[in-house]
């Protein structure tokens, strides 16, 4: 009998929904508060979660965020209940990895059909896992695909379906917002794909960055673009002070620079304590481009550049949703352009420093 956790603060609706689920052959565990709902998920290990977005203590987005940060629940089907057809909410939910939305009031039939559909997809995903993980790009893909690929892919597919409906109804303004969400998911998939391809070449002793196009890169514009993209895809409200006294770099492939800078800022953003400001300083020293980025982090650990190897994760594994390749890729790229990198984390201060030639040929 499939187990379902229901988190709903409207007690009458919760009781009615629980009855519907049990009459349709599901075992239902119910909570009315967000934090207790998270604990219920962890203790019952359900097959699916149905959760209201608007809760008194913490909202459904925070519950989903914590669920997805737990390795055992990366693929747990998650259906949101919402009292309004808010496309901003749907975009945010899809970016966090929600599987479906039901708008209140909903028909019993729609709820049951949505649950059965998500359970079927979940069973198919689980059947494709269980292969022993080896350290090659193909194996890494299988390891990360369920979350790192399927989460943004879910966003692309589900949001694009909504866009089609909006365009059919001539609701252009709503469609634009959803298209932005699709772009965020697409950018995430593209970045993950590049990392896996580059790692595959590095593991075969090849330089992924040979024979590339040379560009003049306008540093401030590129940094601002990256920061804006990360803020669009982040659920944290983080302040950053962006300082740059250098205008351009020459002789580099802009795609590579953008990916490398994004990996640095992504690490900084993902594990930053939102109570503190992030600092970024780009400058010229002895004909070298110097970038220093630092944040305050909450966890208690210490690490250095030496620790950065493929799949190294300084953070608690339950907080890790990525491939574990980002800083390793940065480190190898910096070496390939005759640069210098130093990464350190101690006393809750995380800092990345890179130095690369200002004109690289």
mmCIF file of N, CA and C in Angstrom, residues 47-144:
data_model
loop_
_atom_site.group_PDB
_atom_site.id
_atom_site.type_symbol
_atom_site.label_atom_id
_atom_site.label_comp_id
_atom_site.label_asym_id
_atom_site.label_seq_id
_atom_site.Cartn_x
_atom_site.Cartn_y
_atom_site.Cartn_z
ATOM 1 N N UNK A 47 5.987 7.348 -0.086
ATOM 2 C CA UNK A 47 6.156 7.193 -1.534
ATOM 3 C C UNK A 47 5.835 8.486 -2.276
ATOM 4 N N UNK A 48 5.121 9.416 -1.616
ATOM 5 C CA UNK A 48 4.728 10.672 -2.258
ATOM 6 C C UNK A 48 4.290 11.665 -1.178
ATOM 7 N N UNK A 49 4.459 12.953 -1.465
ATOM 8 C CA UNK A 49 4.035 14.021 -0.549
ATOM 9 C C UNK A 49 3.027 14.920 -1.256
ATOM 10 N N UNK A 50 1.946 15.229 -0.561
ATOM 11 C CA UNK A 50 0.984 16.243 -1.007
ATOM 12 C C UNK A 50 1.049 17.373 0.010
ATOM 13 N N UNK A 51 1.366 18.585 -0.448
ATOM 14 C CA UNK A 51 1.661 19.671 0.493
ATOM 15 C C UNK A 51 1.031 20.985 0.048
ATOM 16 N N UNK A 52 0.401 21.658 0.983
ATOM 17 C CA UNK A 52 -0.118 23.002 0.742
ATOM 18 C C UNK A 52 1.059 23.974 0.648
ATOM 19 N N UNK A 53 0.940 24.997 -0.179
ATOM 20 C CA UNK A 53 2.002 26.005 -0.273
ATOM 21 C C UNK A 53 1.922 26.967 0.901
ATOM 22 N N UNK A 54 0.729 27.476 1.194
ATOM 23 C CA UNK A 54 0.569 28.492 2.228
ATOM 24 C C UNK A 54 0.315 27.839 3.576
ATOM 25 N N UNK A 55 1.348 27.831 4.418
ATOM 26 C CA UNK A 55 1.236 27.288 5.768
ATOM 27 C C UNK A 55 1.628 28.372 6.766
ATOM 28 N N UNK A 56 1.210 28.215 8.000
ATOM 29 C CA UNK A 56 1.438 29.270 8.989
ATOM 30 C C UNK A 56 2.900 29.405 9.388
ATOM 31 N N UNK A 57 3.577 28.294 9.649
ATOM 32 C CA UNK A 57 4.924 28.323 10.213
ATOM 33 C C UNK A 57 5.976 28.523 9.116
ATOM 34 N N UNK A 58 6.149 27.541 8.291
ATOM 35 C CA UNK A 58 7.027 27.650 7.116
ATOM 36 C C UNK A 58 6.203 27.228 5.911
ATOM 37 N N UNK A 59 6.492 27.802 4.757
ATOM 38 C CA UNK A 59 5.653 27.508 3.596
ATOM 39 C C UNK A 59 6.084 26.219 2.905
ATOM 40 N N UNK A 60 5.286 25.821 1.925
ATOM 41 C CA UNK A 60 5.557 24.586 1.209
ATOM 42 C C UNK A 60 6.871 24.599 0.463
ATOM 43 N N UNK A 61 7.294 25.785 -0.006
ATOM 44 C CA UNK A 61 8.568 25.878 -0.721
ATOM 45 C C UNK A 61 9.729 25.502 0.197
ATOM 46 N N UNK A 62 9.684 25.960 1.434
ATOM 47 C CA UNK A 62 10.744 25.642 2.391
ATOM 48 C C UNK A 62 10.754 24.151 2.705
ATOM 49 N N UNK A 63 9.572 23.554 2.785
ATOM 50 C CA UNK A 63 9.491 22.109 3.010
ATOM 51 C C UNK A 63 10.119 21.359 1.838
ATOM 52 N N UNK A 64 9.761 21.754 0.619
ATOM 53 C CA UNK A 64 10.313 21.096 -0.560
ATOM 54 C C UNK A 64 11.824 21.277 -0.619
ATOM 55 N N UNK A 65 12.297 22.488 -0.284
ATOM 56 C CA UNK A 65 13.736 22.759 -0.312
ATOM 57 C C UNK A 65 14.481 21.816 0.634
ATOM 58 N N UNK A 66 13.940 21.636 1.826
ATOM 59 C CA UNK A 66 14.604 20.756 2.796
ATOM 60 C C UNK A 66 14.506 19.296 2.374
ATOM 61 N N UNK A 67 13.379 18.914 1.819
ATOM 62 C CA UNK A 67 13.216 17.536 1.342
ATOM 63 C C UNK A 67 14.228 17.229 0.240
ATOM 64 N N UNK A 68 14.364 18.149 -0.713
ATOM 65 C CA UNK A 68 15.290 17.923 -1.828
ATOM 66 C C UNK A 68 16.756 17.973 -1.387
ATOM 67 N N UNK A 69 17.036 18.588 -0.240
ATOM 68 C CA UNK A 69 18.401 18.632 0.276
ATOM 69 C C UNK A 69 18.781 17.340 0.994
ATOM 70 N N UNK A 70 17.827 16.441 1.180
ATOM 71 C CA UNK A 70 18.084 15.148 1.816
ATOM 72 C C UNK A 70 18.264 14.096 0.733
ATOM 73 N N UNK A 71 19.423 13.449 0.729
ATOM 74 C CA UNK A 71 19.777 12.548 -0.372
ATOM 75 C C UNK A 71 18.706 11.487 -0.622
ATOM 76 N N UNK A 72 18.145 10.921 0.445
ATOM 77 C CA UNK A 72 17.164 9.847 0.276
ATOM 78 C C UNK A 72 15.868 10.304 -0.373
ATOM 79 N N UNK A 73 15.635 11.633 -0.390
ATOM 80 C CA UNK A 73 14.376 12.158 -0.912
ATOM 81 C C UNK A 73 14.559 12.999 -2.175
ATOM 82 N N UNK A 74 15.687 12.839 -2.857
ATOM 83 C CA UNK A 74 15.930 13.627 -4.068
ATOM 84 C C UNK A 74 14.855 13.374 -5.118
ATOM 85 N N UNK A 75 14.334 12.149 -5.164
ATOM 86 C CA UNK A 75 13.378 11.774 -6.206
ATOM 87 C C UNK A 75 11.972 11.546 -5.663
ATOM 88 N N UNK A 76 11.750 11.940 -4.407
ATOM 89 C CA UNK A 76 10.434 11.739 -3.801
ATOM 90 C C UNK A 76 9.392 12.589 -4.527
ATOM 91 N N UNK A 77 8.349 11.976 -5.113
ATOM 92 C CA UNK A 77 7.309 12.765 -5.803
ATOM 93 C C UNK A 77 6.657 13.763 -4.851
ATOM 94 N N UNK A 78 6.489 14.993 -5.323
ATOM 95 C CA UNK A 78 6.007 16.079 -4.468
ATOM 96 C C UNK A 78 4.953 16.878 -5.227
ATOM 97 N N UNK A 79 3.731 16.863 -4.704
ATOM 98 C CA UNK A 79 2.622 17.578 -5.345
ATOM 99 C C UNK A 79 2.205 18.745 -4.450
ATOM 100 N N UNK A 80 2.141 19.934 -5.033
ATOM 101 C CA UNK A 80 1.723 21.118 -4.293
ATOM 102 C C UNK A 80 0.213 21.329 -4.412
ATOM 103 N N UNK A 81 -0.388 21.778 -3.322
ATOM 104 C CA UNK A 81 -1.754 22.281 -3.330
ATOM 105 C C UNK A 81 -1.684 23.801 -3.193
ATOM 106 N N UNK A 82 -2.417 24.524 -4.010
ATOM 107 C CA UNK A 82 -2.380 25.984 -3.953
ATOM 108 C C UNK A 82 -3.783 26.545 -4.099
ATOM 109 N N UNK A 83 -4.048 27.608 -3.367
ATOM 110 C CA UNK A 83 -5.387 28.216 -3.398
ATOM 111 C C UNK A 83 -5.565 29.148 -4.570
ATOM 112 N N UNK A 84 -4.519 29.376 -5.329
ATOM 113 C CA UNK A 84 -4.615 30.293 -6.463
ATOM 114 C C UNK A 84 -3.729 29.787 -7.596
ATOM 115 N N UNK A 85 -4.104 30.109 -8.805
ATOM 116 C CA UNK A 85 -3.323 29.707 -9.983
ATOM 117 C C UNK A 85 -2.244 30.761 -10.233
ATOM 118 N N UNK A 86 -1.296 30.865 -9.303
ATOM 119 C CA UNK A 86 -0.248 31.878 -9.369
ATOM 120 C C UNK A 86 0.936 31.321 -10.151
ATOM 121 N N UNK A 87 1.224 31.913 -11.303
ATOM 122 C CA UNK A 87 2.274 31.375 -12.156
ATOM 123 C C UNK A 87 3.657 31.605 -11.566
ATOM 124 N N UNK A 88 3.794 32.659 -10.750
ATOM 125 C CA UNK A 88 5.055 32.855 -10.058
ATOM 126 C C UNK A 88 5.324 31.726 -9.090
ATOM 127 N N UNK A 89 4.271 31.278 -8.367
ATOM 128 C CA UNK A 89 4.402 30.146 -7.459
ATOM 129 C C UNK A 89 4.754 28.869 -8.220
ATOM 130 N N UNK A 90 4.113 28.681 -9.362
ATOM 131 C CA UNK A 90 4.380 27.467 -10.136
ATOM 132 C C UNK A 90 5.806 27.453 -10.656
ATOM 133 N N UNK A 91 6.264 28.589 -11.131
ATOM 134 C CA UNK A 91 7.647 28.678 -11.609
ATOM 135 C C UNK A 91 8.614 28.382 -10.475
ATOM 136 N N UNK A 92 8.394 28.983 -9.312
ATOM 137 C CA UNK A 92 9.278 28.772 -8.165
ATOM 138 C C UNK A 92 9.269 27.309 -7.746
ATOM 139 N N UNK A 93 8.078 26.719 -7.708
ATOM 140 C CA UNK A 93 7.973 25.319 -7.322
ATOM 141 C C UNK A 93 8.671 24.386 -8.286
ATOM 142 N N UNK A 94 8.502 24.632 -9.588
ATOM 143 C CA UNK A 94 9.156 23.785 -10.583
ATOM 144 C C UNK A 94 10.673 23.886 -10.481
ATOM 145 N N UNK A 95 11.181 25.095 -10.243
ATOM 146 C CA UNK A 95 12.624 25.275 -10.124
ATOM 147 C C UNK A 95 13.181 24.560 -8.898
ATOM 148 N N UNK A 96 12.349 24.393 -7.872
ATOM 149 C CA UNK A 96 12.780 23.678 -6.678
ATOM 150 C C UNK A 96 12.626 22.169 -6.814
ATOM 151 N N UNK A 97 11.936 21.723 -7.862
ATOM 152 C CA UNK A 97 11.793 20.292 -8.093
ATOM 153 C C UNK A 97 10.422 19.731 -7.811
ATOM 154 N N UNK A 98 9.382 20.585 -7.793
ATOM 155 C CA UNK A 98 8.017 20.073 -7.616
ATOM 156 C C UNK A 98 7.605 19.249 -8.833
ATOM 157 N N UNK A 99 6.776 18.251 -8.600
ATOM 158 C CA UNK A 99 6.348 17.381 -9.694
ATOM 159 C C UNK A 99 5.002 17.775 -10.278
ATOM 160 N N UNK A 100 4.130 18.392 -9.466
ATOM 161 C CA UNK A 100 2.804 18.739 -9.985
ATOM 162 C C UNK A 100 2.156 19.772 -9.060
ATOM 163 N N UNK A 101 1.101 20.422 -9.572
ATOM 164 C CA UNK A 101 0.326 21.403 -8.824
ATOM 165 C C UNK A 101 -1.159 21.081 -8.974
ATOM 166 N N UNK A 102 -1.899 21.220 -7.887
ATOM 167 C CA UNK A 102 -3.354 21.146 -7.938
ATOM 168 C C UNK A 102 -3.902 22.415 -7.295
ATOM 169 N N UNK A 103 -4.834 23.068 -7.981
ATOM 170 C CA UNK A 103 -5.418 24.310 -7.476
ATOM 171 C C UNK A 103 -6.688 24.002 -6.693
ATOM 172 N N UNK A 104 -6.764 24.552 -5.492
ATOM 173 C CA UNK A 104 -7.968 24.383 -4.674
ATOM 174 C C UNK A 104 -9.098 25.271 -5.208
ATOM 175 N N UNK A 105 -10.334 24.823 -5.156
ATOM 176 C CA UNK A 105 -10.741 23.459 -4.796
ATOM 177 C C UNK A 105 -10.462 22.494 -5.950
ATOM 178 N N UNK A 106 -10.081 21.276 -5.624
ATOM 179 C CA UNK A 106 -9.763 20.295 -6.655
ATOM 180 C C UNK A 106 -10.739 19.126 -6.590
ATOM 181 N N UNK A 107 -10.898 18.458 -7.708
ATOM 182 C CA UNK A 107 -11.756 17.279 -7.776
ATOM 183 C C UNK A 107 -10.997 16.073 -7.232
ATOM 184 N N UNK A 108 -11.692 15.193 -6.544
ATOM 185 C CA UNK A 108 -11.066 13.975 -6.015
ATOM 186 C C UNK A 108 -10.392 13.185 -7.120
ATOM 187 N N UNK A 109 -11.060 13.131 -8.277
ATOM 188 C CA UNK A 109 -10.523 12.376 -9.413
ATOM 189 C C UNK A 109 -9.181 12.940 -9.860
ATOM 190 N N UNK A 110 -9.077 14.281 -9.890
ATOM 191 C CA UNK A 110 -7.830 14.912 -10.323
ATOM 192 C C UNK A 110 -6.693 14.600 -9.361
ATOM 193 N N UNK A 111 -6.979 14.621 -8.072
ATOM 194 C CA UNK A 111 -5.968 14.308 -7.071
ATOM 195 C C UNK A 111 -5.467 12.881 -7.232
ATOM 196 N N UNK A 112 -6.376 11.945 -7.338
ATOM 197 C CA UNK A 112 -5.989 10.534 -7.442
ATOM 198 C C UNK A 112 -5.217 10.274 -8.735
ATOM 199 N N UNK A 113 -5.669 10.875 -9.831
ATOM 200 C CA UNK A 113 -4.971 10.688 -11.103
ATOM 201 C C UNK A 113 -3.559 11.262 -11.049
ATOM 202 N N UNK A 114 -3.417 12.427 -10.422
ATOM 203 C CA UNK A 114 -2.091 13.044 -10.313
ATOM 204 C C UNK A 114 -1.168 12.172 -9.470
ATOM 205 N N UNK A 115 -1.681 11.649 -8.374
ATOM 206 C CA UNK A 115 -0.864 10.801 -7.502
ATOM 207 C C UNK A 115 -0.441 9.527 -8.218
ATOM 208 N N UNK A 116 -1.377 8.870 -8.888
ATOM 209 C CA UNK A 116 -1.054 7.619 -9.583
ATOM 210 C C UNK A 116 -0.029 7.858 -10.693
ATOM 211 N N UNK A 117 -0.179 8.979 -11.405
ATOM 212 C CA UNK A 117 0.763 9.290 -12.484
ATOM 213 C C UNK A 117 2.164 9.488 -11.931
ATOM 214 N N UNK A 118 2.293 10.225 -10.823
ATOM 215 C CA UNK A 118 3.613 10.494 -10.246
ATOM 216 C C UNK A 118 4.213 9.248 -9.623
ATOM 217 N N UNK A 119 3.400 8.389 -9.059
ATOM 218 C CA UNK A 119 3.911 7.129 -8.511
ATOM 219 C C UNK A 119 4.424 6.209 -9.618
ATOM 220 N N UNK A 120 3.737 6.221 -10.759
ATOM 221 C CA UNK A 120 4.181 5.405 -11.894
ATOM 222 C C UNK A 120 5.539 5.890 -12.404
ATOM 223 N N UNK A 121 5.675 7.204 -12.565
ATOM 224 C CA UNK A 121 6.949 7.766 -13.018
ATOM 225 C C UNK A 121 8.052 7.468 -12.013
ATOM 226 N N UNK A 122 7.743 7.583 -10.717
ATOM 227 C CA UNK A 122 8.720 7.317 -9.673
ATOM 228 C C UNK A 122 9.196 5.868 -9.719
ATOM 229 N N UNK A 123 8.273 4.948 -9.944
ATOM 230 C CA UNK A 123 8.633 3.530 -10.022
ATOM 231 C C UNK A 123 9.557 3.266 -11.206
ATOM 232 N N UNK A 124 9.306 3.955 -12.313
ATOM 233 C CA UNK A 124 10.160 3.797 -13.492
ATOM 234 C C UNK A 124 11.566 4.322 -13.233
ATOM 235 N N UNK A 125 11.643 5.457 -12.517
ATOM 236 C CA UNK A 125 12.959 6.008 -12.180
ATOM 237 C C UNK A 125 13.724 5.056 -11.259
ATOM 238 N N UNK A 126 13.042 4.549 -10.247
ATOM 239 C CA UNK A 126 13.704 3.670 -9.279
ATOM 240 C C UNK A 126 14.191 2.390 -9.931
ATOM 241 N N UNK A 127 13.452 1.916 -10.932
ATOM 242 C CA UNK A 127 13.851 0.685 -11.611
ATOM 243 C C UNK A 127 15.135 0.864 -12.407
ATOM 244 N N UNK A 128 15.438 2.123 -12.759
ATOM 245 C CA UNK A 128 16.624 2.378 -13.581
ATOM 246 C C UNK A 128 17.862 2.681 -12.753
ATOM 247 N N UNK A 129 17.719 2.685 -11.400
ATOM 248 C CA UNK A 129 18.854 2.979 -10.536
ATOM 249 C C UNK A 129 19.410 1.698 -9.946
ATOM 250 N N UNK A 130 20.419 1.834 -9.102
ATOM 251 C CA UNK A 130 20.994 0.675 -8.433
ATOM 252 C C UNK A 130 22.274 0.196 -9.067
ATOM 253 N N UNK A 131 22.727 0.814 -10.144
ATOM 254 C CA UNK A 131 23.987 0.423 -10.767
ATOM 255 C C UNK A 131 25.134 0.964 -9.919
ATOM 256 N N UNK A 132 26.150 0.170 -9.703
ATOM 257 C CA UNK A 132 27.299 0.612 -8.912
ATOM 258 C C UNK A 132 27.948 1.819 -9.570
ATOM 259 N N UNK A 133 28.260 2.865 -8.775
ATOM 260 C CA UNK A 133 28.812 4.100 -9.299
ATOM 261 C C UNK A 133 30.328 3.982 -9.427
ATOM 262 N N UNK A 134 30.842 4.192 -10.629
ATOM 263 C CA UNK A 134 32.277 4.263 -10.879
ATOM 264 C C UNK A 134 32.594 5.686 -11.279
ATOM 265 N N UNK A 135 33.881 6.059 -11.125
ATOM 266 C CA UNK A 135 34.266 7.445 -11.346
ATOM 267 C C UNK A 135 34.575 7.700 -12.820
ATOM 268 N N UNK A 136 33.570 7.712 -13.617
ATOM 269 C CA UNK A 136 33.691 8.099 -15.018
ATOM 270 C C UNK A 136 32.523 9.017 -15.324
ATOM 271 N N UNK A 137 32.632 9.763 -16.398
ATOM 272 C CA UNK A 137 31.601 10.744 -16.701
ATOM 273 C C UNK A 137 30.246 10.086 -16.915
ATOM 274 N N UNK A 138 30.232 8.923 -17.561
ATOM 275 C CA UNK A 138 28.960 8.254 -17.814
ATOM 276 C C UNK A 138 28.306 7.848 -16.501
ATOM 277 N N UNK A 139 29.119 7.303 -15.574
ATOM 278 C CA UNK A 139 28.578 6.883 -14.292
ATOM 279 C C UNK A 139 28.118 8.092 -13.471
ATOM 280 N N UNK A 140 28.859 9.187 -13.568
ATOM 281 C CA UNK A 140 28.459 10.395 -12.869
ATOM 282 C C UNK A 140 27.114 10.864 -13.396
ATOM 283 N N UNK A 141 26.933 10.757 -14.707
ATOM 284 C CA UNK A 141 25.648 11.169 -15.280
ATOM 285 C C UNK A 141 24.501 10.385 -14.667
ATOM 286 N N UNK A 142 24.673 9.064 -14.559
ATOM 287 C CA UNK A 142 23.618 8.260 -13.965
ATOM 288 C C UNK A 142 23.396 8.641 -12.511
ATOM 289 N N UNK A 143 24.480 8.973 -11.820
ATOM 290 C CA UNK A 143 24.375 9.322 -10.409
ATOM 291 C C UNK A 143 23.594 10.615 -10.204
ATOM 292 N N UNK A 144 23.855 11.598 -11.052
ATOM 293 C CA UNK A 144 23.247 12.912 -10.834
ATOM 294 C C UNK A 144 21.967 13.127 -11.634
#
